[in-house]
mmCIF file of C-alpha atoms in Angstrom:
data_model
loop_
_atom_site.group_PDB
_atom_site.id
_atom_site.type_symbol
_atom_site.label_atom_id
_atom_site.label_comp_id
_atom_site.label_asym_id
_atom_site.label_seq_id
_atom_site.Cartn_x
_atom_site.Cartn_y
_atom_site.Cartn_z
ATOM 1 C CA UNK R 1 9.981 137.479 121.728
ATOM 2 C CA UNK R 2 8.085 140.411 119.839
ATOM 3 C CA UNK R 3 10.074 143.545 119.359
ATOM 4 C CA UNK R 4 9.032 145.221 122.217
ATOM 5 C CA UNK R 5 10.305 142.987 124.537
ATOM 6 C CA UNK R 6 13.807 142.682 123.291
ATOM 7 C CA UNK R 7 13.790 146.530 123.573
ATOM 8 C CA UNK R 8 13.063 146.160 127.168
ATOM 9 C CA UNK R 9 15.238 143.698 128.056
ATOM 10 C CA UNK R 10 18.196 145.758 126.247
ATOM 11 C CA UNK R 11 17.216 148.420 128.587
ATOM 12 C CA UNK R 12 17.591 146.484 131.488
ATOM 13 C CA UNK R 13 20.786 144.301 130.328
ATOM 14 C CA UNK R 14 22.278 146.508 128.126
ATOM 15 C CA UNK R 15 26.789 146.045 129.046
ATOM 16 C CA UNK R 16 28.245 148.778 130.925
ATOM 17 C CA UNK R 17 30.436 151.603 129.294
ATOM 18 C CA UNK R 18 33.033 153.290 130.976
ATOM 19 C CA UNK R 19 32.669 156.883 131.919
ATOM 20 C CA UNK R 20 36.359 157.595 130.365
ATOM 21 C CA UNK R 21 34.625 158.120 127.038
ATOM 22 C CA UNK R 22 31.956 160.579 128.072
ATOM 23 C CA UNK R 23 32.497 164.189 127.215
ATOM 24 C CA UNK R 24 31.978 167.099 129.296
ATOM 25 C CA UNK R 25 29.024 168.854 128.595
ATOM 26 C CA UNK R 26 29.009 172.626 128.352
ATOM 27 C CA UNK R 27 25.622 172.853 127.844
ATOM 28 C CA UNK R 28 21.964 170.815 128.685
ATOM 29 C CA UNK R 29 21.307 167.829 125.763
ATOM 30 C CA UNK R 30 17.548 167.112 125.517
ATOM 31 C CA UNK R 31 17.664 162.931 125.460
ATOM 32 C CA UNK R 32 15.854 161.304 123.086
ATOM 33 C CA UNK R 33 12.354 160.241 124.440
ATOM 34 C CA UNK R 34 11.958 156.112 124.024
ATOM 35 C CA UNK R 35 8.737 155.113 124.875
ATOM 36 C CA UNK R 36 5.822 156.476 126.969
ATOM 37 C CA UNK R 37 3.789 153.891 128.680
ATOM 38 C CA UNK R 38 -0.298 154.425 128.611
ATOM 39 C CA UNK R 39 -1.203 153.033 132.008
ATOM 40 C CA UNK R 40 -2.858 156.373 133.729
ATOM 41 C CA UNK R 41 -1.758 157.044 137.219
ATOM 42 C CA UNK R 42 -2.741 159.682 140.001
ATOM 43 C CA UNK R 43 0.578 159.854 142.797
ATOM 44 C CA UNK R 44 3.771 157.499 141.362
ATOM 45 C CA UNK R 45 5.802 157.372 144.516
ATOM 46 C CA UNK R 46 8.476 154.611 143.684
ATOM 47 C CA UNK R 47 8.973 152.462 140.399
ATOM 48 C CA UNK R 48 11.217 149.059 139.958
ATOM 49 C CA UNK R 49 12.504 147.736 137.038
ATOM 50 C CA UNK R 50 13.071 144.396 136.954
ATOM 51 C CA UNK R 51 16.145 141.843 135.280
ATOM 52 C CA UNK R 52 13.303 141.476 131.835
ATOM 53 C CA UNK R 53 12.838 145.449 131.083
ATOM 54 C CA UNK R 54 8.990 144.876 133.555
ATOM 55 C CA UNK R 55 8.141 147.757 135.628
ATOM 56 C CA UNK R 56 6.458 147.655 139.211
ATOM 57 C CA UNK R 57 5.175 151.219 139.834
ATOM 58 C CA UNK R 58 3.980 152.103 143.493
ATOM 59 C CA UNK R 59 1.010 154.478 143.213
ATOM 60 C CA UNK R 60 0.242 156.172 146.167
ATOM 61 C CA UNK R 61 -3.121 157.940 145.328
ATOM 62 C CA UNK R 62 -4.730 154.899 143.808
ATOM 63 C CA UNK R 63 -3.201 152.876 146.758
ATOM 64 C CA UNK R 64 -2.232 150.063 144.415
ATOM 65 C CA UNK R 65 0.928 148.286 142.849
ATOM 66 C CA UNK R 66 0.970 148.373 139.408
ATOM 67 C CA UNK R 67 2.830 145.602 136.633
ATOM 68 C CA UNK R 68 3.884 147.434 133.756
ATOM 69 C CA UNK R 69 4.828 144.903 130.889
ATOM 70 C CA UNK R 70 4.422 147.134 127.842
ATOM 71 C CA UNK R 71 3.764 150.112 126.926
ATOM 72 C CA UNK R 72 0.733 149.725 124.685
ATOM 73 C CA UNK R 73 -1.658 147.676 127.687
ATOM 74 C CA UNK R 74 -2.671 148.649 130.586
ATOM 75 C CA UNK R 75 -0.819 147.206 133.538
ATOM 76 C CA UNK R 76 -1.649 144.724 135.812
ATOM 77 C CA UNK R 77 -2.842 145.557 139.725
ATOM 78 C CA UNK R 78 -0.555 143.607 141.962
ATOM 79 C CA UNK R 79 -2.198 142.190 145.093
ATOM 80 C CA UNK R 80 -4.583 143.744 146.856
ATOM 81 C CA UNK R 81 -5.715 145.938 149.722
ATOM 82 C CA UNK R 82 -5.890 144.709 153.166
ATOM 83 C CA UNK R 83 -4.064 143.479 156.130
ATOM 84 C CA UNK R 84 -3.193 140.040 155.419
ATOM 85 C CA UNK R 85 -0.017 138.600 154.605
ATOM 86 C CA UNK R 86 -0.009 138.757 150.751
ATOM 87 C CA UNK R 87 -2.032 142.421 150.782
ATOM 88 C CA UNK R 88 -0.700 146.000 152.033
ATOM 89 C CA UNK R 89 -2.916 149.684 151.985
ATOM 90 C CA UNK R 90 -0.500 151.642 150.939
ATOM 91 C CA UNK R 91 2.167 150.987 148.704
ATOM 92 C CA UNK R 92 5.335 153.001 149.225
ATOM 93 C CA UNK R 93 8.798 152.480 148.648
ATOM 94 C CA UNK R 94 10.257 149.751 146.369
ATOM 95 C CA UNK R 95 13.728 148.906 146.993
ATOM 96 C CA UNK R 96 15.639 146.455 144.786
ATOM 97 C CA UNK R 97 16.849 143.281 146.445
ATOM 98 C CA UNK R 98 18.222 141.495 143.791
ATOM 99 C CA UNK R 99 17.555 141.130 140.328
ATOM 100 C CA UNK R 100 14.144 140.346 140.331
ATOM 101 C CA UNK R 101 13.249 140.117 144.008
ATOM 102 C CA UNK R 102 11.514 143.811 145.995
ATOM 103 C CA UNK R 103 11.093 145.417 149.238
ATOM 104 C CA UNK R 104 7.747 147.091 149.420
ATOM 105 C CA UNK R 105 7.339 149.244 152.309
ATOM 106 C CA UNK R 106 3.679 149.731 153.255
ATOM 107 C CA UNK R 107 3.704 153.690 154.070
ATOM 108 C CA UNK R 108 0.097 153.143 156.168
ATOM 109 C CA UNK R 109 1.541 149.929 158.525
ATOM 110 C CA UNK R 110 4.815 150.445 157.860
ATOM 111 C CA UNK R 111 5.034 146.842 156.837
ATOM 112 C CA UNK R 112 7.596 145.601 154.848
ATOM 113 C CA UNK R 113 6.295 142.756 152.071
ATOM 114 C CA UNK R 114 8.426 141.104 149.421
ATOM 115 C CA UNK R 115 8.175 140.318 145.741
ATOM 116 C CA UNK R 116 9.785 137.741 143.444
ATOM 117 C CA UNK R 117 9.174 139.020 140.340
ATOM 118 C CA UNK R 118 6.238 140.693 139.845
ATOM 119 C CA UNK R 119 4.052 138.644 142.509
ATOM 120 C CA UNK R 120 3.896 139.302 146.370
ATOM 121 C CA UNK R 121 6.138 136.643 148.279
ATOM 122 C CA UNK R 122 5.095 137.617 151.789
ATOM 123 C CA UNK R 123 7.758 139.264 154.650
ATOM 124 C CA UNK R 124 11.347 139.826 153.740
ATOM 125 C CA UNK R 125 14.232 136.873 154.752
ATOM 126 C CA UNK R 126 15.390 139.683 157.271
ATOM 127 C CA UNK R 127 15.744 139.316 161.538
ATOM 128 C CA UNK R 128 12.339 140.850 163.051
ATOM 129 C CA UNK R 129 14.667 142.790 165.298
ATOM 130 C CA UNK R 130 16.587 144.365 162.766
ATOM 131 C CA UNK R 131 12.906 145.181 160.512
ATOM 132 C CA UNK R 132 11.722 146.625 164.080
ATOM 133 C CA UNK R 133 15.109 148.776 164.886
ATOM 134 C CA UNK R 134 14.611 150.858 161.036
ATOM 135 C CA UNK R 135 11.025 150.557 160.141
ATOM 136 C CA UNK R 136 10.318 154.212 161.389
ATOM 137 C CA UNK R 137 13.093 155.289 159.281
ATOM 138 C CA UNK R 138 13.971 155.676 155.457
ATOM 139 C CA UNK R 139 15.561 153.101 153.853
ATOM 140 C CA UNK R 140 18.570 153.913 151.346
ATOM 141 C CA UNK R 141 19.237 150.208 149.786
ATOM 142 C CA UNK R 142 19.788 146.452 150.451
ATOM 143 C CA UNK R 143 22.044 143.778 148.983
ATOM 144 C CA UNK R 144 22.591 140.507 150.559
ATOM 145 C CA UNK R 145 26.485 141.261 150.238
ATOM 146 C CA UNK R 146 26.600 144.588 151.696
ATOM 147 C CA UNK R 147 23.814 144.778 154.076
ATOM 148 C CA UNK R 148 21.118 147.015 154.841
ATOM 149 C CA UNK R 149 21.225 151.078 154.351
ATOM 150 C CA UNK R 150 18.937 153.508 156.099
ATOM 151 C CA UNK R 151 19.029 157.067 158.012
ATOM 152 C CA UNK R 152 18.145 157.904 161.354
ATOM 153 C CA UNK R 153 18.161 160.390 164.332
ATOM 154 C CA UNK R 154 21.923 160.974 165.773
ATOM 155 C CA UNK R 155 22.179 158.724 168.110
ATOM 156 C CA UNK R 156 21.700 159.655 172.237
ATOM 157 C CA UNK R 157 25.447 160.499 173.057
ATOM 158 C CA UNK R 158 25.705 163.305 170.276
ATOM 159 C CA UNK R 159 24.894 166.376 172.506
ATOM 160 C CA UNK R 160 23.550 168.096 169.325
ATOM 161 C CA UNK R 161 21.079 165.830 168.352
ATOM 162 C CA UNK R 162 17.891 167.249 168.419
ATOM 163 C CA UNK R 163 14.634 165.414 170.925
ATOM 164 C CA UNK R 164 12.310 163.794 168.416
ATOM 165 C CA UNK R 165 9.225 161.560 168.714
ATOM 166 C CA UNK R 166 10.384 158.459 167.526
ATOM 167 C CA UNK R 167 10.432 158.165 163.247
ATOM 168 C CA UNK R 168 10.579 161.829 162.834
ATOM 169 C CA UNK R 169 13.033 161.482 160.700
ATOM 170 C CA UNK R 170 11.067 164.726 158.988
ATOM 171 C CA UNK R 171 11.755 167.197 162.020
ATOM 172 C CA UNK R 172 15.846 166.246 162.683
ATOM 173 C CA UNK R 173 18.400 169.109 161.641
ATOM 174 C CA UNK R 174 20.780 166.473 161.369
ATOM 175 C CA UNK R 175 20.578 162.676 160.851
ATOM 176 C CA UNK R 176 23.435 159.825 160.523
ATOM 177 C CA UNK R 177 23.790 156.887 157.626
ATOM 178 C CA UNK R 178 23.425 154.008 159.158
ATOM 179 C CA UNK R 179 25.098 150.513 157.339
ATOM 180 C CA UNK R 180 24.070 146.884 158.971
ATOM 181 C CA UNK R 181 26.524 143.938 157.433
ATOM 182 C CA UNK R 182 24.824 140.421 156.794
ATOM 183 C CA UNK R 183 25.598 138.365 160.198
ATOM 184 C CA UNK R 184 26.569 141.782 162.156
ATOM 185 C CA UNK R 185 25.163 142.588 165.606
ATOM 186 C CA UNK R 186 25.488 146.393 165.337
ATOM 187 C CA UNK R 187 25.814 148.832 162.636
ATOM 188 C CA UNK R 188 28.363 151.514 161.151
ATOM 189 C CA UNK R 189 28.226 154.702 160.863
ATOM 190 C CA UNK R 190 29.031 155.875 157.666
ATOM 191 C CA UNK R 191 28.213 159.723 157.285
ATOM 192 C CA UNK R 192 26.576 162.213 159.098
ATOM 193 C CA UNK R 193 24.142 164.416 157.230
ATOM 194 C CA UNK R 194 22.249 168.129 157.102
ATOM 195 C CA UNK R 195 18.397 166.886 157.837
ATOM 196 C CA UNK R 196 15.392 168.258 156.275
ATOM 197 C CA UNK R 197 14.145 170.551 159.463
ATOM 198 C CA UNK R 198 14.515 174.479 159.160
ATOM 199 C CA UNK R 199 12.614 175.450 162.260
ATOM 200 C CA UNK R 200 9.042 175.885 162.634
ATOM 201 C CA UNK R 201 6.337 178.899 163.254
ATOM 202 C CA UNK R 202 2.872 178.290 165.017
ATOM 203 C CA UNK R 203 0.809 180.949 163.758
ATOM 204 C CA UNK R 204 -3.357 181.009 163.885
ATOM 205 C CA UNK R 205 -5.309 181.549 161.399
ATOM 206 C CA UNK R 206 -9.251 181.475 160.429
ATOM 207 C CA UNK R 207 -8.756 179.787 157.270
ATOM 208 C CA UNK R 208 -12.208 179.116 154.473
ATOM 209 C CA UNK R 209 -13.822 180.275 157.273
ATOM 210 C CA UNK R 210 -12.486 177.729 160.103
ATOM 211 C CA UNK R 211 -9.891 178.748 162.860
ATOM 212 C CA UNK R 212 -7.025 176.503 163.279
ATOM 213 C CA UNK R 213 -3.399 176.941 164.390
ATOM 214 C CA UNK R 214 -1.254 176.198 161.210
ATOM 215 C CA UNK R 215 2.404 175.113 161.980
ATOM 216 C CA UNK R 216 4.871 176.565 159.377
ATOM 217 C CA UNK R 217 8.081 175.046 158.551
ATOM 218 C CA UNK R 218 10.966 176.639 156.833
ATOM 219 C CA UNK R 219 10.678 175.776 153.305
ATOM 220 C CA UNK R 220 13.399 175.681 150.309
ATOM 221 C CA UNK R 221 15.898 174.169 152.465
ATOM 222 C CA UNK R 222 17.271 171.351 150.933
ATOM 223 C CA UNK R 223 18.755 167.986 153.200
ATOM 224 C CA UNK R 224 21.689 166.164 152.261
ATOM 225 C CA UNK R 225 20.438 163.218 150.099
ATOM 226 C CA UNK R 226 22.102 159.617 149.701
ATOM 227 C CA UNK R 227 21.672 157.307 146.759
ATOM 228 C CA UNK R 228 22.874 153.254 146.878
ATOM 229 C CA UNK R 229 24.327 151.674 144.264
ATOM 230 C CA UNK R 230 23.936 148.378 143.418
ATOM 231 C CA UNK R 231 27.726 147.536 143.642
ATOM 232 C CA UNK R 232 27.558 148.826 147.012
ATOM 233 C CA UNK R 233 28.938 152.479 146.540
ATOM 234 C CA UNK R 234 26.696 155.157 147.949
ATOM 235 C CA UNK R 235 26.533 158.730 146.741
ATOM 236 C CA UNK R 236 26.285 161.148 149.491
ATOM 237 C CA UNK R 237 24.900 164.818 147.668
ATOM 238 C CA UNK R 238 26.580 167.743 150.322
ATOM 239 C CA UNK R 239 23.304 170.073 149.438
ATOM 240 C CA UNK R 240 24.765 173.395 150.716
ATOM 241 C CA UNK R 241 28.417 173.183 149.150
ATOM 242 C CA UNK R 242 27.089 171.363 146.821
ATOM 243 C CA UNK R 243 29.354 168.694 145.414
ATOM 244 C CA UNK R 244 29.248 164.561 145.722
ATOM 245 C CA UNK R 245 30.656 162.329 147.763
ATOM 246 C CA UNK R 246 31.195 158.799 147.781
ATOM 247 C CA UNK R 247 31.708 156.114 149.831
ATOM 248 C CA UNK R 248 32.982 153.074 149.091
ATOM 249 C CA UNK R 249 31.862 149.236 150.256
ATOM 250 C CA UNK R 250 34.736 149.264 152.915
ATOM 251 C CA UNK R 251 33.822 152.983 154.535
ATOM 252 C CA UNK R 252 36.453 154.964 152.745
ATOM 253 C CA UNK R 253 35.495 158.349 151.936
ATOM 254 C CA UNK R 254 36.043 160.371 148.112
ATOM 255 C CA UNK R 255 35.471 163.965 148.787
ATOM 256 C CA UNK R 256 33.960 165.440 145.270
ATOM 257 C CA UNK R 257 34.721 169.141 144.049
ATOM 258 C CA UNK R 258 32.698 171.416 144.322
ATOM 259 C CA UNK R 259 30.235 171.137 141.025
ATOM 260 C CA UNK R 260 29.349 174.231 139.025
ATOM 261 C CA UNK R 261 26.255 175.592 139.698
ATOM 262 C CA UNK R 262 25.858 179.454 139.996
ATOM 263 C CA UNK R 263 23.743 180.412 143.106
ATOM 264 C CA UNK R 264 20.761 182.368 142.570
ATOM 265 C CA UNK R 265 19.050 184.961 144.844
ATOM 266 C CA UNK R 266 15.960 183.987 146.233
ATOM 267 C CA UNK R 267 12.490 185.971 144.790
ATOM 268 C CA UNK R 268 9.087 187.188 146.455
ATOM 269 C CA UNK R 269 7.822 184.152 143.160
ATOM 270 C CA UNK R 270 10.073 181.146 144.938
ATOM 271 C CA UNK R 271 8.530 181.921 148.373
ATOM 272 C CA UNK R 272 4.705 182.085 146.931
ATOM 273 C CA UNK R 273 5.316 178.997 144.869
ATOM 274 C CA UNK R 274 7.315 177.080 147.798
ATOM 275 C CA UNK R 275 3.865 178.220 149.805
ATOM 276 C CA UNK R 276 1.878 176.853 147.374
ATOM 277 C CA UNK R 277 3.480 173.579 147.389
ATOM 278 C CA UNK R 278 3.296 173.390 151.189
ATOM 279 C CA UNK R 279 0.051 174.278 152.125
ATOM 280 C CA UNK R 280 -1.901 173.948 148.907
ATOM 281 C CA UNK R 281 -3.274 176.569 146.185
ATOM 282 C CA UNK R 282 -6.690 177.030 148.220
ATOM 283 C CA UNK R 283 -4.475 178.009 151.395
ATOM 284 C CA UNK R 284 -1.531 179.787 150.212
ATOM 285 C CA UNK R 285 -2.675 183.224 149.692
ATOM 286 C CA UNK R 286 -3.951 182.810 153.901
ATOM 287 C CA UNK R 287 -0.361 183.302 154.882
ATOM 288 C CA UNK R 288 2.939 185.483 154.145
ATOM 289 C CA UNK R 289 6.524 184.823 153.463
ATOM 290 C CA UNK R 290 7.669 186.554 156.573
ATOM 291 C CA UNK R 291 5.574 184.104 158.679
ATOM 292 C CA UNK R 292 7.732 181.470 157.833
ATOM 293 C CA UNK R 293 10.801 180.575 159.641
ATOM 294 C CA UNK R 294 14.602 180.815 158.090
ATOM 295 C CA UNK R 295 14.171 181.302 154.488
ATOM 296 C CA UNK R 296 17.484 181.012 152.927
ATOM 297 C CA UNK R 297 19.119 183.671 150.692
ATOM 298 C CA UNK R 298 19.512 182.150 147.661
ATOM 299 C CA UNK R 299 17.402 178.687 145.916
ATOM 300 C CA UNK R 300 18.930 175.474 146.540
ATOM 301 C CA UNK R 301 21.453 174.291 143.685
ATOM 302 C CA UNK R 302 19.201 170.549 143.281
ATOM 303 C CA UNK R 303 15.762 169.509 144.524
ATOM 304 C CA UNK R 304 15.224 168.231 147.820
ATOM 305 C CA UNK R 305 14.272 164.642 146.903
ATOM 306 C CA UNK R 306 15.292 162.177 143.936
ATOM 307 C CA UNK R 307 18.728 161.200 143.141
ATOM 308 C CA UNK R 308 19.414 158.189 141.880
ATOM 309 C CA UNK R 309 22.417 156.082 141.034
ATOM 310 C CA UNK R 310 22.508 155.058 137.623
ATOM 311 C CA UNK R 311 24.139 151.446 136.612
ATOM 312 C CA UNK R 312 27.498 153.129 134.883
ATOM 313 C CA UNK R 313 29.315 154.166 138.800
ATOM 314 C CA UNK R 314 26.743 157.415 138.059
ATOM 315 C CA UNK R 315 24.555 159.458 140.166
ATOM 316 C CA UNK R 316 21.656 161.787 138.566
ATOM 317 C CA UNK R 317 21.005 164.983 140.578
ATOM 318 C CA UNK R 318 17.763 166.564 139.673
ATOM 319 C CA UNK R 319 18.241 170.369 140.060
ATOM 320 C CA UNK R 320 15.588 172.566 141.772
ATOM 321 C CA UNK R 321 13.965 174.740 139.112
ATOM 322 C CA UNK R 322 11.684 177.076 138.397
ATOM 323 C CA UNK R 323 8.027 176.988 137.590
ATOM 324 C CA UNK R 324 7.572 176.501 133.909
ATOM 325 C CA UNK R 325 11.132 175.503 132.960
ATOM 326 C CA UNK R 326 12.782 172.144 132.065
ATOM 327 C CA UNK R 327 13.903 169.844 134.331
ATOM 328 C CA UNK R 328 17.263 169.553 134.462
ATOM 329 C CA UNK R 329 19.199 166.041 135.555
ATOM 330 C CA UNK R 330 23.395 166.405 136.371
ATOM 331 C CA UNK R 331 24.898 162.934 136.047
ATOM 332 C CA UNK R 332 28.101 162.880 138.170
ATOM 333 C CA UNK R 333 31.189 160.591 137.548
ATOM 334 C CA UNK R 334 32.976 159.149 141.026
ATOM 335 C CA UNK R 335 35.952 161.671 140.547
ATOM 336 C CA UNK R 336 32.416 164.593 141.505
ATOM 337 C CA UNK R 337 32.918 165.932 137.913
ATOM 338 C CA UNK R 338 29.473 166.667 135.951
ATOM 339 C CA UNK R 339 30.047 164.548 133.167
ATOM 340 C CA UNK R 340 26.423 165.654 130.996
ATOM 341 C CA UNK R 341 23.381 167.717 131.699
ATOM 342 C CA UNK R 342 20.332 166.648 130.126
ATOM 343 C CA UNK R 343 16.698 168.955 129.569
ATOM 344 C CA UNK R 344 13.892 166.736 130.281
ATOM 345 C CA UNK R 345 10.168 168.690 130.050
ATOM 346 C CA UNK R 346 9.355 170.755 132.956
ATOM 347 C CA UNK R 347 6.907 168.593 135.487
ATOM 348 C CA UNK R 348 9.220 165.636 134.857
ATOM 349 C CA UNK R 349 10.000 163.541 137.863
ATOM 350 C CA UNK R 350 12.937 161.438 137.489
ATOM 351 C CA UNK R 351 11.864 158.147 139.634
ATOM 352 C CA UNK R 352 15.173 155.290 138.901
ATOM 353 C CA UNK R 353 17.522 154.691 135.761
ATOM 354 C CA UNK R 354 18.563 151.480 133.903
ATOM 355 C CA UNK R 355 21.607 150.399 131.734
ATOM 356 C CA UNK R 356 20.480 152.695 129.125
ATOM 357 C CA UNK R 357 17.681 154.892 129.920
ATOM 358 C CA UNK R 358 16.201 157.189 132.975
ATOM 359 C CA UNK R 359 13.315 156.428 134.068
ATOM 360 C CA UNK R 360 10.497 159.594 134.686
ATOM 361 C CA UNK R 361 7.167 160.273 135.450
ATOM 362 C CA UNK R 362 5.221 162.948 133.940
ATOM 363 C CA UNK R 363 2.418 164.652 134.679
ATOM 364 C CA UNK R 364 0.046 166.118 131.673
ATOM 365 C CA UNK R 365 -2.755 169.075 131.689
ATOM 366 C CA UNK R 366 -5.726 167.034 133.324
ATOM 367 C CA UNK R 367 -2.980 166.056 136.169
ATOM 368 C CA UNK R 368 -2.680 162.779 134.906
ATOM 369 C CA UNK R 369 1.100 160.699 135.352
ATOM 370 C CA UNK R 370 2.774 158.398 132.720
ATOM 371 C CA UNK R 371 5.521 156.644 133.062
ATOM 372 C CA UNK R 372 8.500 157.768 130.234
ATOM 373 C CA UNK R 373 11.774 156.228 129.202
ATOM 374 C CA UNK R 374 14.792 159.179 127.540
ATOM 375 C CA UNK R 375 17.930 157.301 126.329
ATOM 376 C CA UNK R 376 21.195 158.178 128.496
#
């Protein structure tokens, strides 16, 4: 086994270390950068590491699944495009199933298509009613102990739940946590959750010289966000408090305090740049901040998208920053304490974690992603 690949597999084996002996940092730590891989890709939307330090990356722009064995080659397309049983069109979400074994979600079908290692196995050992009940909706996690995690709509007999065409899941104000045991013929509830909708503004505009009526949604609001660990313990971040709380393979509930962060007013700059994510740099200067529905008063405390549990009972809470900054990543103990801060480049995307190392995308001048390793 060449160097390399004992380095990988450390990463991926590495033992556990309490979080008793981590200090509590004051201030951000840049982490050491370990490796950047050279495969070149266009729109990373998920990435799996597997049991031997391997990487399957999901790229959404290129519309292929990617086998990342080192860093110095360039990785190996997995499968192909199409609608058979062994292909997909777009690959989407990759959710760990065991050690070596992956749900791919298909985000164009909505198909759900295993791997075993790093080689499609076909459709998932799961009940065709249960894949059709939670297709339309995101998943959260799987293990074959605890069951299947995902988030939906509140269900019909909450009088607050909003009407929504069915999958949605974008437009609810509110959504639920939804846990289905292996062998069980209905599923708990575990937490009820601030969705991602703000309201919505139908304005028309003549737009690069073409009239259209443009539907604007309330931007910088941030949803609760969950995160599944793999010994069955999700982290539920509370987005507008914020602090994190978890819940534990049996349904009990650990309230976290509230965690430090110092709100911030909102600026004329975050609307134009929140714009400019939205509708595009072309667009954006077509429409002002006032057309928008609900904008809140101050910026959300952590980004709207990408926590992840780490495999030491953490979770890592990207925070919302900035243009131009670094990207900073809060790793939370189970007691809701911020137990480090760490500085990663600004345009980093943290995507999962191993034993010892997080687990990023970034994004260079020509707009080109690489996948990056920095030591925990």
């Amino acid at each position: 086994m060449s160097s390399l690949s004992k380095y990988l597999r450390t990463l991926a084996l590495a033992a556990p270390f309490s979080h008793r002996s981590i200090a509590v940092y004051a201030q951000p730590t840049r982490p050491e950068r370990a490796v950047t891989y050279s495969h070149e890709f266009t729109n990373v939307s998920s990435v799996r590491v597997l049991g031997d330090g391997r990487m399957l990356v999901a790229d959404r722009g290129e519309k292929r699944l990617v086998l990342l064995s080192t860093p110095d080659h360039d990785g190996e397309v997995v499968g192909r495009n199409g609608d058979g049983p062994l292909e997909y069109q777009v690959p989407n979400r990759l959710l760990a199933m065991g050690v070596d074994s992956t749900l791919m979600i298909d985000a164009q079908t909505g198909r759900w298509i295993l791997l075993v290692g790093g080689k499609l196995a076909g459709a998932p050992n799961l009940t065709e009613t249960l894949i059709k009940e939670v297709t339309t909706f995101p998943l959260v996690g799987w293990s074959a102990r605890f069951g299947l995690y995902w988030s939906a709509g509140l269900p019909p007999s909450d009088r607050s739940r909003r009407v929504l065409a069915p999958g949605m899941i974008e437009e609810a104000d509110s959504t639920v946590l939804l846990r289905r045991m292996p062998r069980a013929t209905y599923a708990d509830t575990l937490a009820r959750l601030k969705g991602p909708f703000g309201g919505r503004s139908m304005v028309p505009r003549i737009v690069l010289g073409v009239k259209s009526v443009y539907m604007l949604n309330g931007l910088l609001r941030t949803p609760d966000q969950v995160a599944f660990c793999d010994d069955g313990w999700v982290a539920v971040l509370r987005a507008d408090t914020p602090r994190v709380d978890w819940i534990d393979p049996n349904r009990q509930l650990r309230t976290g305090s509230r965690l430090p962060a110092t709100p911030r007013a909102i600026t004329a700059r975050d609307k134009q740049q929140a714009i400019a994510d939205f509708m595009g740099e072309r667009v954006a200067p077509y429409f002002k901040p006032e057309e928008f529905p609900a904008w809140p008063t101050t910026v959300p405390a952590y980004a709207s998208t990408g926590i992840v549990c780490d495999l030491h009972r953490h979770v890592l809470l990207p925070r919302f920053g900035a243009v131009g900054t670094p990207q900073l990543i809060d790793r939370v103990d189970r007691a809701g304490r911020v137990v480090r801060t760490y500085a990663l480049p600004r345009g980093s995307m943290l995507m999962t974690a191993t034993r010892t190392a997080m687990v990023v995308v970034a994004r260079d001048a020509d707009d080109v992603q690489r996948i990056q390793l920095y030591l925990l």
